[in-house]
Amino acid sequence: MTDMPIDPSRIESDNAKRNPDLEADYAALGDQLDRRGISIDAIVQAVRGFKVAVPSWGVGTGGTRFARFPGPGEPRGIMEKLDDCAVIQQLGRATPSVSLHIPWDRTDPAALKEKAQGLGLTFDAMNSNTFQDHPDDPKQPLSYKYGSLSHADKAVRTQAIEHNLEVIEFGQAIGSTAITVWIGDGSNFPGQVDLARSFERYLESAKAIYRALPEDWRLFTEHKMYEPAFYASVVQDWGTNLLIAQELGTKAFCLVDLGHHAPNVNIEQIVSRLIFAEKLGGFHFNDSKYGDDDLDAGSIDPFRLFLVFNELVEAGDALSRLHPAHMIDQSHNVTDPIESLIRSADEIRRAYAQALLVDRAALRGFQDENDPLMASECLKRAFRTDVSPILAKARSMDGGAIDPIATYRASGYRNRIAEQRPAAAGSRSGIV
Amino acid sequence: MTDMPIDPSRIESDNAKRNPDLEADYAALGDQLDRRGISIDAIVQAVRGFKVAVPSWGVGTGGTRFARFPGPGEPRGIMEKLDDCAVIQQLGRATPSVSLHIPWDRTDPAALKEKAQGLGLTFDAMNSNTFQDHPDDPKQPLSYKYGSLSHADKAVRTQAIEHNLEVIEFGQAIGSTAITVWIGDGSNFPGQVDLARSFERYLESAKAIYRALPEDWRLFTEHKMYEPAFYASVVQDWGTNLLIAQELGTKAFCLVDLGHHAPNVNIEQIVSRLIFAEKLGGFHFNDSKYGDDDLDAGSIDPFRLFLVFNELVEAGDALSRLHPAHMIDQSHNVTDPIESLIRSADEIRRAYAQALLVDRAALRGFQDENDPLMASECLKRAFRTDVSPILAKARSMDGGAIDPIATYRASGYRNRIAEQRPAAAGSRSGIV
Amino acid sequence: MTDMPIDPSRIESDNAKRNPDLEADYAALGDQLDRRGISIDAIVQAVRGFKVAVPSWGVGTGGTRFARFPGPGEPRGIMEKLDDCAVIQQLGRATPSVSLHIPWDRTDPAALKEKAQGLGLTFDAMNSNTFQDHPDDPKQPLSYKYGSLSHADKAVRTQAIEHNLEVIEFGQAIGSTAITVWIGDGSNFPGQVDLARSFERYLESAKAIYRALPEDWRLFTEHKMYEPAFYASVVQDWGTNLLIAQELGTKAFCLVDLGHHAPNVNIEQIVSRLIFAEKLGGFHFNDSKYGDDDLDAGSIDPFRLFLVFNELVEAGDALSRLHPAHMIDQSHNVTDPIESLIRSADEIRRAYAQALLVDRAALRGFQDENDPLMASECLKRAFRTDVSPILAKARSMDGGAIDPIATYRASGYRNRIAEQRPAAAGSRSGIV
Amino acid sequence: MTDMPIDPSRIESDNAKRNPDLEADYAALGDQLDRRGISIDAIVQAVRGFKVAVPSWGVGTGGTRFARFPGPGEPRGIMEKLDDCAVIQQLGRATPSVSLHIPWDRTDPAALKEKAQGLGLTFDAMNSNTFQDHPDDPKQPLSYKYGSLSHADKAVRTQAIEHNLEVIEFGQAIGSTAITVWIGDGSNFPGQVDLARSFERYLESAKAIYRALPEDWRLFTEHKMYEPAFYASVVQDWGTNLLIAQELGTKAFCLVDLGHHAPNVNIEQIVSRLIFAEKLGGFHFNDSKYGDDDLDAGSIDPFRLFLVFNELVEAGDALSRLHPAHMIDQSHNVTDPIESLIRSADEIRRAYAQALLVDRAALRGFQDENDPLMASECLKRAFRTDVSPILAKARSMDGGAIDPIATYRASGYRNRIAEQRPAAAGSRSGIV
């Protein structure tokens, strides 16, 4: 892997400095887990096997409708995005695959595949885009201002369907096996669209896409309560998402973005219900306090993230049948996106590792005996365990950095690309 | 109907006083609607045909966990509750049926039916109760503290199932054809119950009830986000409710209580989706600002109530197949329950009448042409119309009061029953 | 006023067609109000006196972080924005003043003033902008990515203060007497900023602006729960806003934007409290279902808007001392902004007119006698009254249109400016 | 302290068994903290000094408006409640004081004081109760159905004031130095009360109480968004609470109950603002997911609890001037209340200990350099640290149990009191 953006010797030397402390902490944690009947090495192995995809759009600085404040070295195209993704994977070793967004990442598929292989990356689920207009795309002359797959005008629906088919075709060329369909369709005012008819039109369009799905592909539909639509979104919640997946068929699944729900909603329970219905397709991980804030996973409510993973671990066999996709979907407005993605992937692994520590036999006993306090403590004991040494060990065993943020900063990568990638003019303003 | 609790001559004389103004307002509104191409008489006829059931428990003063402040003349049993329901129907003419709650209303079914017939009342959906313990009920010795239909212990589940079967049997004896199953099952802490296993147990229990359902009955399951469970309710939202109704079969439907959703949720869209899924069973009408506040229908957000009815009217044929049940479910903590139920039924009819005024051809045109402003105004124009003369006309044509609250107060009914029904001792305290 | 953008004869002829129906409806409503002891003419006079400012930024199409879909004829600068504002005022007669936003609207003040005078417009509160970077503004070279008035770096704070002083100076030149300071300062992650120190820095900066405030000016500070900051906004709620106004002094007041609160919050109560504290500065009117949706006033929850005006009318004398500013702040993403602003101003007047119809003596009686049902009905009776004829009468008496949307559409104004104002290139994309 | 309810030798023997593991974990953690420049012993000392009061009403099983499911051995009066509180303190060593509620805990003050002394307990803030009627209290014949301190009727206000004065007098007799005033006053319907006048009446009443406050006492007022009032609570949020404390004077402070806010509200920021305003009086600790769920502290969102303590530790000197009161206020519906209070106090101490681990110099550096990622990680690193050995050490050094729940269960206390305290008849039903 000679294309690696960070000099491997830097990682090695940094790790050498940090290894003694890691070994001490790892040994102490190992002792403690041993007393709890848990093999720390087994947990490390499980963590090493856990991967999460990064979104190509996540390595650029995000923004709000008010403003976007780019940082130095913003990637100017998918090839530079892949370089940044490679840094994330090289240091963190949790993110070997990238999720693309068409038309943003449209390019020659063969070149893309070659570039990715050189960086040790593969491609996860594809994403279509019919929530923006694409004035430069000759295949998408019609506007999505009033919807796409559910638009009142059949011509717009057809254009949106064709776009999705193109995305699938592109995905096939680069080895992807899934497409995620998120639309912004909806309405801002009561009456603007007929809630029933627009849903029926959406289903008709989704069925057309589904029919074109290759045999070994999965179709993920994603629900979201609001934004960009502020009165009613066509695919507003998991109930509607479930109806869609049921209508489409056995290759259709529901994607859960942690930030797309109403206030106070119990997300881990939705995960459990979708597993029951055999329709859990995967996740868009992030964290949020208010709406679809798209903050770094685990940064606002780490216990909630743990509880989601507790459901996944608890599901056991049912889950292995579903093998849900793990993807990050975040907007990095104030941090270096590479750093945010490294630590977010780590936080997601942290929640997974903690969930693996739950004493499930004891938990089941507390549940069957109606002992809420001990059941609650059983989960919290696992959550409280500082599994940082496990995560660091997993990284270092796979060639990553014990302290990936520190090593990244010391590498000077950001400064280097800032010189290579001049800032685009006029990119600072937002929309109000 | 010689048993009528209010002297009919009072209604007549009160109406006689108020009729000239009503006729003036009715004529003016009729002229205006005429210009909009709407026959006011047709609307009146439709409103007269619209009925909503009152809950037997609604005629007593409600409370919170902090306190309950009873008023004078609280009904001491189902027979007195029926008397109060008869007042509501006599004056408002929108509520000819009553929804019962077992074991609260358990009594001799034959006597109950006779009493109701004498008052011109019938019985709507039955309600079972496995969210409270019933120490006086020899058939329910086990506690529901840790659940009922989803309880970890099969014996408790069996008891809860048997209770529901008894409620169905009771309902058959008095002419009901539906049962509403709302449970408080859930958990207060993560880990307390296994989210998946408790749902599976619930389904198993619900299927046992469903199997015992008479051929012409419907089973309504009701979702609720929280309270009494404060971490996860087993039937927490319409998505789970939909799964239940799908698992059970063609006689199982989802009941929508307007106050049982997460903040900001678009309820009318849920109604639309349940119609699509052919699983809308009916409503528990009320209004709320925060949680399951159980306030008088239309008192907090009347436009939302209108938008629900807009979906019902829009659905047309689909709805007539489903013929959803209309029921009020409110807690009257600070008002005279009789007054609150009279005006709530009136507000529900108001929303229905307004929804009938929507120019649906024009609306469809605005929708198909992507004219959100005119579509929005089209709904708001109907909502803005003061249909009070229509409601009063409908009441008076059926023998009810033009101003039912005024006539009720003038009748002295509350004072009369306050003398007949002494306050129960110790009933003032709540739970903290 | 020869500069009027719509030919006055069109308004006259359109009104002539619609006047007979208006007169009929007006007479019928007048009769009804007469019976309630209310003079319809007095209400019309009060409505004619009620004005609300339009925001210069509101006449352009808004968007979300995902996309912006401009319409035809987007104004390309403040002069064209004023033309559009003049249409709104000419047809609706409720919006004689415009609120400017610097630097968006920066131009020669004298020319601006002259242009406005020709159109019969004046200027309301000025708005500063330190939530975006201004790469073209030589006076603002430093980035606001990490805050402005509360930034950790004194140089950035100084720049932001200077910008506000410039806005005041600009405002003085065109006859404004108030400045609204809304900042996006805050943090996306716990720990990012010190909650206490950043607030203290904000206060220090705000005091510097306050000291420069001309004698006859008012300073409005605006709170907002979230967006663009997603963990903690520096001025997050009315409590903090109140502290600010108290710290600053007698010319400092709190601005209430209806969409800037937490879910379920009782906004009219905040209005009441700010009146008590003598710190209510005014409003940014709009409507919302989820967050700061910036939808058309009264389009989602018209009863809530009425309840806000109920507080204003109830406050009586206290309010006339405060004379709060009325401004619209909306984002018109899917409608013609001119149409949305015309009808929003009308909806705001509608709420005001309805609030004037409340029988305040009766209401006070019901309140003092603890008669919640009648008190509730007292408000709802006023709200239910369709005051459309009053609003139309007020418009037509002042030279506006009886049906302003219809007259606007018939005028062909949008098509005309679409030809004169070619679409800007590349303006279609958003931020993700 | 021979009155101790748990045999001290049991604690000793249990601790002896658990001590080796504790010492191992403590040493490992000490090493790790040492590397971070932190003395584990200093943290233990700080934790030992941290105390939180338990509420007398918390040792009984709570409920909802739907039902209450008592457990065995419910305390039948304040003396038995004190016994239970003594168990909590004996095992956990974090809760030496008890907060009383009058009239629930009314008894002979001298006897009460003596009983408490024998158990090693003291009394924290007193609580008055004007949110329930007290039919057995001859001094409170008037009903609070329509309010207390803000009631429209002066006689009711006077009664409520007098009750508070009595509570103060009672508190003086037992050594308390603070009173917490929480009222349920508010309205369920728009219009029911005048928002302004009811607040003015409240203030007038609160001033009367304040005037009677002994010199060395503090008055805590507590805000709450909703419940029992479902449209508008008189003291609905911290902004109103601040106005009250400002109006009353230097001995008046705001109490923050973690569950009394709108959804998504940033509570730690409110804490910071109240410290700024020098009006933070203290806390009612608990946790919640939906509303005022009153769940065990730290059981739903432990990171939020940590962030509150992060503000307290950060405030440093400012806080020591305010010395806010720490109190638990929870409703234990499904757990043994003694167990819930032991672990809740422990969770509160945990959050405090974690907050002490924050590297404040580093944090300040990250903040000043606008390094959100490292600032965020700085807090999370402290939060992730499993401080359980510190908490156990603090307990055992003070004579408490290393594993207090296990020791409590092994002690057989609950079974013992269940025999001594027969269940009250009819106590199982709730309110609907």
PDB file of C-alpha atoms in Angstrom, chain D residues 209-391:
ATOM      1  CA  ILE D 209     -43.751  34.675  52.162  1.00  0.00           C
ATOM      2  CA  TYR D 210     -40.393  36.257  51.494  1.00  0.00           C
ATOM      3  CA  ARG D 211     -41.020  38.956  54.057  1.00  0.00           C
ATOM      4  CA  ALA D 212     -41.524  36.288  56.701  1.00  0.00           C
ATOM      5  CA  LEU D 213     -38.343  34.454  55.793  1.00  0.00           C
ATOM      6  CA  PRO D 214     -35.879  34.209  58.712  1.00  0.00           C
ATOM      7  CA  GLU D 215     -32.636  36.083  58.197  1.00  0.00           C
ATOM      8  CA  ASP D 216     -30.493  33.038  57.554  1.00  0.00           C
ATOM      9  CA  TRP D 217     -32.994  31.279  55.292  1.00  0.00           C
ATOM     10  CA  ARG D 218     -33.177  31.002  51.560  1.00  0.00           C
ATOM     11  CA  LEU D 219     -36.314  30.799  49.432  1.00  0.00           C
ATOM     12  CA  PHE D 220     -36.137  28.506  46.421  1.00  0.00           C
ATOM     13  CA  THR D 221     -38.729  28.866  43.707  1.00  0.00           C
ATOM     14  CA  GLU D 222     -39.050  26.068  41.214  1.00  0.00           C
ATOM     15  CA  HIS D 223     -40.168  26.367  37.626  1.00  0.00           C
ATOM     16  CA  LYS D 224     -41.884  23.672  35.606  1.00  0.00           C
ATOM     17  CA  MET D 225     -43.150  23.760  32.058  1.00  0.00           C
ATOM     18  CA  TYR D 226     -46.339  21.756  32.493  1.00  0.00           C
ATOM     19  CA  GLU D 227     -48.194  19.246  34.630  1.00  0.00           C
ATOM     20  CA  PRO D 228     -50.477  19.632  36.456  1.00  0.00           C
ATOM     21  CA  ALA D 229     -51.318  22.697  34.320  1.00  0.00           C
ATOM     22  CA  PHE D 230     -51.513  21.769  30.638  1.00  0.00           C
ATOM     23  CA  TYR D 231     -51.758  25.083  28.871  1.00  0.00           C
ATOM     24  CA  ALA D 232     -49.774  27.594  30.925  1.00  0.00           C
ATOM     25  CA  SER D 233     -48.006  27.180  34.253  1.00  0.00           C
ATOM     26  CA  VAL D 234     -47.498  30.364  36.213  1.00  0.00           C
ATOM     27  CA  VAL D 235     -43.818  29.607  36.871  1.00  0.00           C
ATOM     28  CA  GLN D 236     -43.162  27.886  33.572  1.00  0.00           C
ATOM     29  CA  ASP D 237     -39.466  28.319  32.930  1.00  0.00           C
ATOM     30  CA  TRP D 238     -36.205  29.687  34.255  1.00  0.00           C
ATOM     31  CA  GLY D 239     -36.862  33.104  32.730  1.00  0.00           C
ATOM     32  CA  THR D 240     -39.969  33.548  34.859  1.00  0.00           C
ATOM     33  CA  ASN D 241     -38.167  32.001  37.806  1.00  0.00           C
ATOM     34  CA  LEU D 242     -35.386  34.544  37.395  1.00  0.00           C
ATOM     35  CA  LEU D 243     -37.881  37.415  37.323  1.00  0.00           C
ATOM     36  CA  ILE D 244     -39.348  36.107  40.566  1.00  0.00           C
ATOM     37  CA  ALA D 245     -36.003  35.816  42.322  1.00  0.00           C
ATOM     38  CA  GLN D 246     -35.090  39.313  41.139  1.00  0.00           C
ATOM     39  CA  GLU D 247     -38.382  40.744  42.372  1.00  0.00           C
ATOM     40  CA  LEU D 248     -38.116  39.072  45.760  1.00  0.00           C
ATOM     41  CA  GLY D 249     -34.574  39.895  46.799  1.00  0.00           C
ATOM     42  CA  THR D 250     -31.200  38.578  47.808  1.00  0.00           C
ATOM     43  CA  LYS D 251     -32.448  35.559  49.712  1.00  0.00           C
ATOM     44  CA  ALA D 252     -34.504  34.291  46.782  1.00  0.00           C
ATOM     45  CA  PHE D 253     -33.005  31.776  44.380  1.00  0.00           C
ATOM     46  CA  CYS D 254     -34.054  29.570  41.487  1.00  0.00           C
ATOM     47  CA  LEU D 255     -34.250  25.815  41.850  1.00  0.00           C
ATOM     48  CA  VAL D 256     -33.537  23.702  38.790  1.00  0.00           C
ATOM     49  CA  ASP D 257     -35.353  20.376  38.493  1.00  0.00           C
ATOM     50  CA  LEU D 258     -33.739  18.512  35.624  1.00  0.00           C
ATOM     51  CA  GLY D 259     -37.071  17.229  34.347  1.00  0.00           C
ATOM     52  CA  HIS D 260     -39.007  20.485  34.243  1.00  0.00           C
ATOM     53  CA  HIS D 261     -37.916  21.859  30.870  1.00  0.00           C
ATOM     54  CA  ALA D 262     -39.124  21.842  27.297  1.00  0.00           C
ATOM     55  CA  PRO D 263     -37.851  19.092  24.989  1.00  0.00           C
ATOM     56  CA  ASN D 264     -34.237  19.496  23.812  1.00  0.00           C
ATOM     57  CA  VAL D 265     -33.498  22.393  26.172  1.00  0.00           C
ATOM     58  CA  ASN D 266     -29.855  22.783  27.166  1.00  0.00           C
ATOM     59  CA  ILE D 267     -30.104  22.537  30.938  1.00  0.00           C
ATOM     60  CA  GLU D 268     -26.422  23.040  31.730  1.00  0.00           C
ATOM     61  CA  GLN D 269     -26.626  26.382  29.970  1.00  0.00           C
ATOM     62  CA  ILE D 270     -29.508  27.443  32.189  1.00  0.00           C
ATOM     63  CA  VAL D 271     -27.353  26.485  35.148  1.00  0.00           C
ATOM     64  CA  SER D 272     -24.579  28.664  33.772  1.00  0.00           C
ATOM     65  CA  ARG D 273     -26.919  31.606  33.256  1.00  0.00           C
ATOM     66  CA  LEU D 274     -28.345  31.347  36.767  1.00  0.00           C
ATOM     67  CA  ILE D 275     -24.823  31.329  38.159  1.00  0.00           C
ATOM     68  CA  PHE D 276     -24.124  34.467  36.133  1.00  0.00           C
ATOM     69  CA  ALA D 277     -27.239  36.086  37.557  1.00  0.00           C
ATOM     70  CA  GLU D 278     -26.219  34.899  41.036  1.00  0.00           C
ATOM     71  CA  LYS D 279     -29.580  33.208  41.382  1.00  0.00           C
ATOM     72  CA  LEU D 280     -28.832  29.504  41.243  1.00  0.00           C
ATOM     73  CA  GLY D 281     -30.402  28.076  44.363  1.00  0.00           C
ATOM     74  CA  GLY D 282     -29.929  24.395  43.797  1.00  0.00           C
ATOM     75  CA  PHE D 283     -31.200  21.266  42.108  1.00  0.00           C
ATOM     76  CA  HIS D 284     -33.841  18.655  42.131  1.00  0.00           C
ATOM     77  CA  PHE D 285     -31.920  15.808  40.539  1.00  0.00           C
ATOM     78  CA  ASN D 286     -33.592  13.087  38.493  1.00  0.00           C
ATOM     79  CA  ASP D 287     -33.588  11.938  34.886  1.00  0.00           C
ATOM     80  CA  SER D 288     -36.187  11.876  32.149  1.00  0.00           C
ATOM     81  CA  LYS D 289     -36.781  11.043  28.546  1.00  0.00           C
ATOM     82  CA  TYR D 290     -40.158  12.645  27.857  1.00  0.00           C
ATOM     83  CA  GLY D 291     -41.470  15.010  30.506  1.00  0.00           C
ATOM     84  CA  ASP D 292     -41.188  15.206  34.265  1.00  0.00           C
ATOM     85  CA  ASP D 293     -40.568  11.469  34.318  1.00  0.00           C
ATOM     86  CA  ASP D 294     -38.757  11.639  37.667  1.00  0.00           C
ATOM     87  CA  LEU D 295     -36.559   8.641  36.863  1.00  0.00           C
ATOM     88  CA  ASP D 296     -33.358   7.753  38.667  1.00  0.00           C
ATOM     89  CA  ALA D 297     -30.594  10.316  38.176  1.00  0.00           C
ATOM     90  CA  GLY D 298     -28.267   9.374  35.334  1.00  0.00           C
ATOM     91  CA  SER D 299     -30.357   6.456  34.156  1.00  0.00           C
ATOM     92  CA  ILE D 300     -31.420   7.936  30.815  1.00  0.00           C
ATOM     93  CA  ASP D 301     -28.797  10.492  29.805  1.00  0.00           C
ATOM     94  CA  PRO D 302     -25.741  10.251  32.044  1.00  0.00           C
ATOM     95  CA  PHE D 303     -23.714  12.604  29.841  1.00  0.00           C
ATOM     96  CA  ARG D 304     -26.235  15.390  30.468  1.00  0.00           C
ATOM     97  CA  LEU D 305     -25.834  14.956  34.216  1.00  0.00           C
ATOM     98  CA  PHE D 306     -22.074  15.141  33.784  1.00  0.00           C
ATOM     99  CA  LEU D 307     -22.424  18.348  31.768  1.00  0.00           C
ATOM    100  CA  VAL D 308     -24.410  19.947  34.572  1.00  0.00           C
ATOM    101  CA  PHE D 309     -21.643  19.106  37.015  1.00  0.00           C
ATOM    102  CA  ASN D 310     -19.079  20.308  34.542  1.00  0.00           C
ATOM    103  CA  GLU D 311     -20.699  23.742  34.829  1.00  0.00           C
ATOM    104  CA  LEU D 312     -20.693  23.567  38.601  1.00  0.00           C
ATOM    105  CA  VAL D 313     -17.026  22.635  38.805  1.00  0.00           C
ATOM    106  CA  GLU D 314     -16.130  25.179  36.143  1.00  0.00           C
ATOM    107  CA  ALA D 315     -17.891  27.954  38.050  1.00  0.00           C
ATOM    108  CA  GLY D 316     -15.497  27.524  40.956  1.00  0.00           C
ATOM    109  CA  ASP D 317     -15.582  30.529  43.267  1.00  0.00           C
ATOM    110  CA  ALA D 318     -18.858  31.862  41.971  1.00  0.00           C
ATOM    111  CA  LEU D 319     -20.450  28.620  43.023  1.00  0.00           C
ATOM    112  CA  SER D 320     -19.006  28.564  46.488  1.00  0.00           C
ATOM    113  CA  ARG D 321     -20.690  31.904  47.095  1.00  0.00           C
ATOM    114  CA  LEU D 322     -24.000  30.433  45.942  1.00  0.00           C
ATOM    115  CA  HIS D 323     -23.484  26.988  47.566  1.00  0.00           C
ATOM    116  CA  PRO D 324     -26.465  25.528  45.709  1.00  0.00           C
ATOM    117  CA  ALA D 325     -28.580  22.908  47.407  1.00  0.00           C
ATOM    118  CA  HIS D 326     -28.367  19.359  46.090  1.00  0.00           C
ATOM    119  CA  MET D 327     -31.570  17.428  46.365  1.00  0.00           C
ATOM    120  CA  ILE D 328     -33.023  14.379  44.692  1.00  0.00           C
ATOM    121  CA  ASP D 329     -36.605  14.513  43.499  1.00  0.00           C
ATOM    122  CA  GLN D 330     -37.712  11.279  41.911  1.00  0.00           C
ATOM    123  CA  SER D 331     -40.723   9.033  41.630  1.00  0.00           C
ATOM    124  CA  HIS D 332     -39.877   5.379  42.135  1.00  0.00           C
ATOM    125  CA  ASN D 333     -42.677   3.544  40.409  1.00  0.00           C
ATOM    126  CA  VAL D 334     -41.116   0.186  39.612  1.00  0.00           C
ATOM    127  CA  THR D 335     -38.065  -0.126  41.860  1.00  0.00           C
ATOM    128  CA  ASP D 336     -37.441  -0.422  45.569  1.00  0.00           C
ATOM    129  CA  PRO D 337     -37.219   3.287  46.470  1.00  0.00           C
ATOM    130  CA  ILE D 338     -34.324   2.681  48.839  1.00  0.00           C
ATOM    131  CA  GLU D 339     -32.299   1.090  46.080  1.00  0.00           C
ATOM    132  CA  SER D 340     -33.126   3.804  43.591  1.00  0.00           C
ATOM    133  CA  LEU D 341     -32.095   6.525  46.003  1.00  0.00           C
ATOM    134  CA  ILE D 342     -28.822   4.799  46.878  1.00  0.00           C
ATOM    135  CA  ARG D 343     -27.811   4.444  43.280  1.00  0.00           C
ATOM    136  CA  SER D 344     -29.114   7.863  42.258  1.00  0.00           C
ATOM    137  CA  ALA D 345     -26.996   9.546  44.882  1.00  0.00           C
ATOM    138  CA  ASP D 346     -24.095   7.489  43.593  1.00  0.00           C
ATOM    139  CA  GLU D 347     -24.748   8.542  40.008  1.00  0.00           C
ATOM    140  CA  ILE D 348     -24.800  12.166  41.071  1.00  0.00           C
ATOM    141  CA  ARG D 349     -21.480  11.720  42.799  1.00  0.00           C
ATOM    142  CA  ARG D 350     -20.200   9.933  39.712  1.00  0.00           C
ATOM    143  CA  ALA D 351     -21.012  12.943  37.546  1.00  0.00           C
ATOM    144  CA  TYR D 352     -19.304  15.169  40.066  1.00  0.00           C
ATOM    145  CA  ALA D 353     -16.193  12.976  40.173  1.00  0.00           C
ATOM    146  CA  GLN D 354     -16.016  12.862  36.381  1.00  0.00           C
ATOM    147  CA  ALA D 355     -16.323  16.639  36.226  1.00  0.00           C
ATOM    148  CA  LEU D 356     -13.405  16.907  38.632  1.00  0.00           C
ATOM    149  CA  LEU D 357     -11.284  14.905  36.171  1.00  0.00           C
ATOM    150  CA  VAL D 358     -11.646  17.447  33.371  1.00  0.00           C
ATOM    151  CA  ASP D 359      -8.277  18.955  32.490  1.00  0.00           C
ATOM    152  CA  ARG D 360      -9.466  22.542  32.819  1.00  0.00           C
ATOM    153  CA  ALA D 361      -6.275  24.204  31.701  1.00  0.00           C
ATOM    154  CA  ALA D 362      -6.225  22.132  28.551  1.00  0.00           C
ATOM    155  CA  LEU D 363      -9.919  22.748  28.001  1.00  0.00           C
ATOM    156  CA  ARG D 364      -9.473  26.478  28.269  1.00  0.00           C
ATOM    157  CA  GLY D 365      -6.667  26.256  25.761  1.00  0.00           C
ATOM    158  CA  PHE D 366      -8.785  24.341  23.264  1.00  0.00           C
ATOM    159  CA  GLN D 367     -11.581  26.860  23.743  1.00  0.00           C
ATOM    160  CA  ASP D 368      -9.337  29.849  23.234  1.00  0.00           C
ATOM    161  CA  GLU D 369      -7.793  28.279  20.150  1.00  0.00           C
ATOM    162  CA  ASN D 370     -11.147  27.283  18.670  1.00  0.00           C
ATOM    163  CA  ASP D 371     -10.365  23.603  18.675  1.00  0.00           C
ATOM    164  CA  PRO D 372     -13.855  22.124  19.117  1.00  0.00           C
ATOM    165  CA  LEU D 373     -12.789  18.558  18.558  1.00  0.00           C
ATOM    166  CA  MET D 374     -10.168  18.520  21.248  1.00  0.00           C
ATOM    167  CA  ALA D 375     -12.399  20.489  23.610  1.00  0.00           C
ATOM    168  CA  SER D 376     -15.149  17.957  23.066  1.00  0.00           C
ATOM    169  CA  GLU D 377     -12.729  15.065  23.577  1.00  0.00           C
ATOM    170  CA  CYS D 378     -11.378  16.732  26.702  1.00  0.00           C
ATOM    171  CA  LEU D 379     -14.814  16.525  28.309  1.00  0.00           C
ATOM    172  CA  LYS D 380     -15.536  13.090  26.967  1.00  0.00           C
ATOM    173  CA  ARG D 381     -12.255  11.716  28.245  1.00  0.00           C
ATOM    174  CA  ALA D 382     -13.256  12.719  31.760  1.00  0.00           C
ATOM    175  CA  PHE D 383     -16.750  11.339  31.259  1.00  0.00           C
ATOM    176  CA  ARG D 384     -15.466   8.030  29.923  1.00  0.00           C
ATOM    177  CA  THR D 385     -13.340   7.407  32.959  1.00  0.00           C
ATOM    178  CA  ASP D 386     -14.952   4.740  35.067  1.00  0.00           C
ATOM    179  CA  VAL D 387     -14.793   6.346  38.501  1.00  0.00           C
ATOM    180  CA  SER D 388     -16.625   3.493  40.218  1.00  0.00           C
ATOM    181  CA  PRO D 389     -13.570   2.638  42.346  1.00  0.00           C
ATOM    182  CA  ILE D 390     -13.455   6.240  43.566  1.00  0.00           C
ATOM    183  CA  LEU D 391     -17.086   6.146  44.580  1.00  0.00           C
TER     184      LEU D 391
END
